[in-house]
Coordinates of C-alpha atoms in Angstrom, one line a residue:
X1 CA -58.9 152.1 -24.3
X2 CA -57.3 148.8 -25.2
X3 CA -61.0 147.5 -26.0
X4 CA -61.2 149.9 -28.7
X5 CA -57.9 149.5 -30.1
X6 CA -58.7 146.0 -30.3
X7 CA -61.8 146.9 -32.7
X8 CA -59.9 149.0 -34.3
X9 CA -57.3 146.7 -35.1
X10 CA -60.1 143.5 -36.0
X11 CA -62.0 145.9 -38.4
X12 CA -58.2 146.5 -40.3
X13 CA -57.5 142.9 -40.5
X14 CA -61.5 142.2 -42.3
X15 CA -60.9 144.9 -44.4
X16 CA -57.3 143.3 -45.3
X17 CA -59.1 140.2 -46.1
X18 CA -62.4 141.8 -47.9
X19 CA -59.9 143.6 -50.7
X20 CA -58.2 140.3 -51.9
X21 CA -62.0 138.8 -52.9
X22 CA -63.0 141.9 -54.7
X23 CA -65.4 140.8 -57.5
X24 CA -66.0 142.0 -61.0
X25 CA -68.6 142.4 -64.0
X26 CA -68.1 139.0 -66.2
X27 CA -70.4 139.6 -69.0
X28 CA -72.7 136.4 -70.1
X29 CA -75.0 136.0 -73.5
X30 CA -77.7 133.0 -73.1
X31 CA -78.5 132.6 -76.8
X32 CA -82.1 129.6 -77.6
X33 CA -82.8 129.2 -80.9
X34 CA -85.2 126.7 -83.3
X35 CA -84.5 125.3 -86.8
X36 CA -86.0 123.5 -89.7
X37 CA -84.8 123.2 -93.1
X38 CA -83.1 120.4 -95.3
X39 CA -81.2 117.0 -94.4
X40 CA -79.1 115.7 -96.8
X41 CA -78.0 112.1 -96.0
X42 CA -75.6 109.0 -97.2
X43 CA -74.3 106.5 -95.5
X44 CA -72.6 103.1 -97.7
X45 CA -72.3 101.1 -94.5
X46 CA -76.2 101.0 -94.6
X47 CA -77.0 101.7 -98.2
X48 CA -76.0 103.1 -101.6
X49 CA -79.3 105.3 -102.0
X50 CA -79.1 109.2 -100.7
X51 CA -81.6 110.5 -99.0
X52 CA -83.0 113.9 -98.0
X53 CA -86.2 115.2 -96.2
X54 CA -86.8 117.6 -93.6
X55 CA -84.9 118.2 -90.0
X56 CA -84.9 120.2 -87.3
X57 CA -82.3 122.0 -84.8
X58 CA -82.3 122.7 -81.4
X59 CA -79.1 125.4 -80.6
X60 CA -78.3 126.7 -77.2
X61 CA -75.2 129.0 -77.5
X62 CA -73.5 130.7 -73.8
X63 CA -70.6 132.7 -74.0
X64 CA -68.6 134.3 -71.3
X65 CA -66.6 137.7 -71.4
X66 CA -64.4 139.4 -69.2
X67 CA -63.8 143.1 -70.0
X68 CA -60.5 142.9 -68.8
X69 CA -59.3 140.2 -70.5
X70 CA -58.8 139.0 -73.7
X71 CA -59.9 135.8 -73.7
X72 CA -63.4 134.2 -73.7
X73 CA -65.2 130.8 -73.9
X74 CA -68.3 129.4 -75.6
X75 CA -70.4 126.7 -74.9
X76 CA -72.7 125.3 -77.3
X77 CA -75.0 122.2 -77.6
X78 CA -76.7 121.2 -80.6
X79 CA -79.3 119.0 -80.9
X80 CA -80.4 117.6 -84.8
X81 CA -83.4 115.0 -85.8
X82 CA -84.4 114.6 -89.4
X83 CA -86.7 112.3 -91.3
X84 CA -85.7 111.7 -95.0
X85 CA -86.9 109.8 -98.0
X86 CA -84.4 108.0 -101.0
X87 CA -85.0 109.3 -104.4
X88 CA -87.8 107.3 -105.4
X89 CA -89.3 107.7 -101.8
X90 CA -89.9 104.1 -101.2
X91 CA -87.6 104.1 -98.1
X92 CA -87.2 106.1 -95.1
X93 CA -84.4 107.2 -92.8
X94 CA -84.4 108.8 -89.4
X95 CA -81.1 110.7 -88.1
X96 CA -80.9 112.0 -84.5
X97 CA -77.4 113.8 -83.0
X98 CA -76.3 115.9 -80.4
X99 CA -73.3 117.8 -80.9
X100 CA -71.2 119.4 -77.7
X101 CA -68.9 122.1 -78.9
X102 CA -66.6 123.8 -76.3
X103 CA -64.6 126.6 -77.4
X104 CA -61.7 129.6 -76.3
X105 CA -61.5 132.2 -78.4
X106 CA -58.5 135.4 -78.3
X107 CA -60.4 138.6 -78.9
X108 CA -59.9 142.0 -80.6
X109 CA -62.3 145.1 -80.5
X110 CA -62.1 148.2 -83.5
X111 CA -63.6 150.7 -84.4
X112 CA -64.6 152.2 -81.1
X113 CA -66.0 148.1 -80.1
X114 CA -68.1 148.2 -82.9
X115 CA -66.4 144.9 -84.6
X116 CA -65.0 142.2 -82.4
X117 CA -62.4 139.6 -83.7
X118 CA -62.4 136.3 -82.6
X119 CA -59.6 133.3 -83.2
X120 CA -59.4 130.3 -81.3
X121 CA -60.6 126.1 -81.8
X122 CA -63.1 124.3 -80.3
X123 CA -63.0 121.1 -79.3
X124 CA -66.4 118.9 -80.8
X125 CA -68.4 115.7 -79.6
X126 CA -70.6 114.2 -81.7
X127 CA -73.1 111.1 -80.6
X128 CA -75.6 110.3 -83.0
X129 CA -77.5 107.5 -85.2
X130 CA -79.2 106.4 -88.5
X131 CA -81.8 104.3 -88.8
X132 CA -83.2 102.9 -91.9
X133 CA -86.9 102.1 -91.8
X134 CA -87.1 99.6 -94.4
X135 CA -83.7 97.6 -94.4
X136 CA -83.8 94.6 -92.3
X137 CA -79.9 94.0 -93.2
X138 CA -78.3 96.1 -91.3
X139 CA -80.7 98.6 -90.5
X140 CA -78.7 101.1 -87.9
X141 CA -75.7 103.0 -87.9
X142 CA -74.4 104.6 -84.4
X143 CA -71.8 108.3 -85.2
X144 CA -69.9 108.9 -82.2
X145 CA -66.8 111.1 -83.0
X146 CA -64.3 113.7 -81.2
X147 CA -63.0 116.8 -82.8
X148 CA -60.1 119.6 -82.8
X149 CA -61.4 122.4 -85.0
X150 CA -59.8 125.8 -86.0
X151 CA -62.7 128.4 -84.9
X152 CA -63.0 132.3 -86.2
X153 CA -66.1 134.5 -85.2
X154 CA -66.6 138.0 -86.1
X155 CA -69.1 140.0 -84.7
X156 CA -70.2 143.9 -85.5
X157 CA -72.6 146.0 -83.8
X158 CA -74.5 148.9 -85.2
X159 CA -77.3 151.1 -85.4
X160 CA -80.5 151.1 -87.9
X161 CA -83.8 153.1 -87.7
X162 CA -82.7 154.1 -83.9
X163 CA -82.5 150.4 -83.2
X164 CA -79.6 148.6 -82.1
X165 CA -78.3 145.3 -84.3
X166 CA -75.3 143.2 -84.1
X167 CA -74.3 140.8 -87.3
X168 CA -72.1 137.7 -86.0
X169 CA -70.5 135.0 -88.7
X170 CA -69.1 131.8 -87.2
X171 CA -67.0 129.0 -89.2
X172 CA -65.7 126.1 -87.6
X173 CA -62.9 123.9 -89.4
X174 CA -61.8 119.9 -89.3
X175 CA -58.2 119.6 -88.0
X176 CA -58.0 116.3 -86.2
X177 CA -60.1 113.8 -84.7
X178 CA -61.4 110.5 -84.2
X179 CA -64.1 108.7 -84.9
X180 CA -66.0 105.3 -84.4
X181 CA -66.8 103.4 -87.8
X182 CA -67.3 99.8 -88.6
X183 CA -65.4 98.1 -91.3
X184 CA -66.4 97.3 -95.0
X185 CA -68.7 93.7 -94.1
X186 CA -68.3 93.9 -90.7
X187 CA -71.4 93.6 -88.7
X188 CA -72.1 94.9 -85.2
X189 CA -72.7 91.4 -83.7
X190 CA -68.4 90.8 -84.8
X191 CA -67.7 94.4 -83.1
X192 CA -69.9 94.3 -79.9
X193 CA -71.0 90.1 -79.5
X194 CA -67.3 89.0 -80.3
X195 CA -64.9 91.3 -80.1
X196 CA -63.4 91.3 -83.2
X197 CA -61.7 94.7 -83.4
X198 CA -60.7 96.0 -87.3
X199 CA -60.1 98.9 -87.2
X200 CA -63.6 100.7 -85.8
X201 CA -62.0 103.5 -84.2
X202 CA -60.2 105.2 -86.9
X203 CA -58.2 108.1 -86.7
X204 CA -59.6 111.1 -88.8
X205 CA -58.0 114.6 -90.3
X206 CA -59.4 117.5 -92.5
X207 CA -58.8 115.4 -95.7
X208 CA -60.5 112.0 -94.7
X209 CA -63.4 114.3 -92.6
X210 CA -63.7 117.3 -94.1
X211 CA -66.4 118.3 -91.6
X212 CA -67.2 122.5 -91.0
X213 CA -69.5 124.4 -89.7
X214 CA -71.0 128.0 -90.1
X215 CA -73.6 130.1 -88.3
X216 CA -74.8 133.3 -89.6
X217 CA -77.0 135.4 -87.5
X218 CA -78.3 139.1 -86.9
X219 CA -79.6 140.0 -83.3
X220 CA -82.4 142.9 -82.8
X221 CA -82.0 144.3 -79.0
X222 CA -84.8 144.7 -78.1
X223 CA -84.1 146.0 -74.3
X224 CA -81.6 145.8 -72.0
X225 CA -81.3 142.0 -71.9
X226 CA -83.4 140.7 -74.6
X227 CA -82.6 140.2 -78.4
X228 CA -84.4 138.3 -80.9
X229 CA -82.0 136.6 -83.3
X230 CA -82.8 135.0 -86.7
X231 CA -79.9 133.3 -88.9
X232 CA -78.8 130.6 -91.0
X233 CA -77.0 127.6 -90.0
X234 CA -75.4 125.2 -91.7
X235 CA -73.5 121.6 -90.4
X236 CA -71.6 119.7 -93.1
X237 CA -70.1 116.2 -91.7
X238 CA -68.8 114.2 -93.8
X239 CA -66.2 110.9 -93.8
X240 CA -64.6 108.4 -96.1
X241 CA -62.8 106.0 -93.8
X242 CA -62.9 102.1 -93.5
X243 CA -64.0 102.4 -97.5
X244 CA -67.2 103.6 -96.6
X245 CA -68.5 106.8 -97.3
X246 CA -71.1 109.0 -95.1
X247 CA -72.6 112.5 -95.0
X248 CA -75.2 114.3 -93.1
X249 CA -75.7 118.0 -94.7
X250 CA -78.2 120.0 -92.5
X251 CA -78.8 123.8 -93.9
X252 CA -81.5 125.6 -91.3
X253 CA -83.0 128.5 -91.1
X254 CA -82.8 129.9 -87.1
X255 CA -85.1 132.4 -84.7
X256 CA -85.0 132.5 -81.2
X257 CA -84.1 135.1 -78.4
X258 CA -81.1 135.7 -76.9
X259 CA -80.3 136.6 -73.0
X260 CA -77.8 139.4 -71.7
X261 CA -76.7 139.3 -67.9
X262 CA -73.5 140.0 -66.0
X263 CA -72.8 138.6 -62.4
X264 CA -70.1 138.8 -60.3
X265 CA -67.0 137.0 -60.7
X266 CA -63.6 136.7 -58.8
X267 CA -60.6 138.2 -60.5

């Protein structure tokens, strides 16, 4: 008799401690995409000349949702190379970057979840280079920059030919920031072989680096947890600071697939 009550009273206290750990749905997109389009690039530090060419993108977006709550976070990681000619295409440049955005968004859902509201910033890291094929001067420049940027996505779902679509539109704005930069004449042997600090980590805002970003994109479900996604993106950085001027436009034209998945999460 006293064995059983002891079961009884062991299976209480597991189920006592099972409740508490309860897990839920937390709903995950996986999105992979490719690029290619134009590269628009200047930078004074190495040259006066502009050049533009060809680049391509690498974009892998993940986003997390909980039903339950209203807020979410993104993850995305972008990775750019391009190969560009001046005007009279006697010179060459080559521009590689990886760009780390990490975002939190609040979200809304109307008409019956159909559109979904998103407001929040993302926080940006940006590591990159130039690299001038023909300039034995000063033939490299290294980008390495942090930014805070004001974020809005909007996202609505609906239904064509039996088939199920959703239309999303992301913009990303410049707040604040910083960013590395050498000085007007100042070579990297001074900054790196010397020491001689001037100024090369320079403080940066929306008017002296207007830098946004937009994404544009319509997804096709094709099952259950498969869509096939084609868009537009387009990555403006630019920055006047240490009087030197630099811009790297990239416009793209995306396709790739996207994953949908939910696991189990604790409250």
């Amino acid at each position: 008799m006293k064995s059983s009550k002891r079961h009884t009273l062991s299976g209480l206290l597991a189920i006592c401690c099972i409740v508490p750990l309860q897990t839920f749905a937390q709903n995950q997109t996986s999105a992979n995409f490719l690029g290619v389009g134009t590269s628009h690039i200047l930078d004074t530090y190495i040259t006066q000349e502009k050049f533009h060419g060809i680049g391509f993108t690498y974009l892998n977006i993940r986003e997390r949702e909980k039903p339950q709550k209203r807020w979410n976070n993104i993850i995305e990681h972008e990775i750019d190379l391009s190969s560009t000619k001046d005007r009279g295409r006697s010179s060459s440049m080559l521009e590689g970057s990886y760009n780390l955005y990490w975002g939190r968004y609040r979200q809304w859902r109307l008409f019956d979840d159909k559109l979904q509201l998103q407001a929040g910033g993302l926080a940006n890291a940006t590591l990159g280079f130039l690299y001038d094929m023909t300039n034995s001067n000063n033939p490299a420049q290294a980008r390495f920059a942090l930014n805070v940027m004001p974020s809005g996505i909007a996202t609505y779902d609906f239904t064509l030919w039996r088939r199920q679509f959703s239309l999303r539109y992301e913009l990303n704005v410049p707040l604040v920031g910083l960013m590395f930069s050498p000085n007007y004449g100042q070579s990297y042997y001074e900054i790196f072989s010397l020491g001689h600090y001037d100024h090369n980590i320079v403080p940066t805002t929306f008017v002296s680096a207007p830098t946004f970003r937009q994404l544009l994109t319509l997804d096709w479900r094709t099952g259950k947890k498969w869509s096939l996604r084609i868009g537009y993106l387009g990555n403006y950085q630019q920055a006047a600071v240490n009087n030197l001027k630099q811009h790297i436009y990239a416009h793209r034209v995306m396709i790739g697939i996207v994953r949908h998945f939910a696991i189990d999460a604790k409250p």
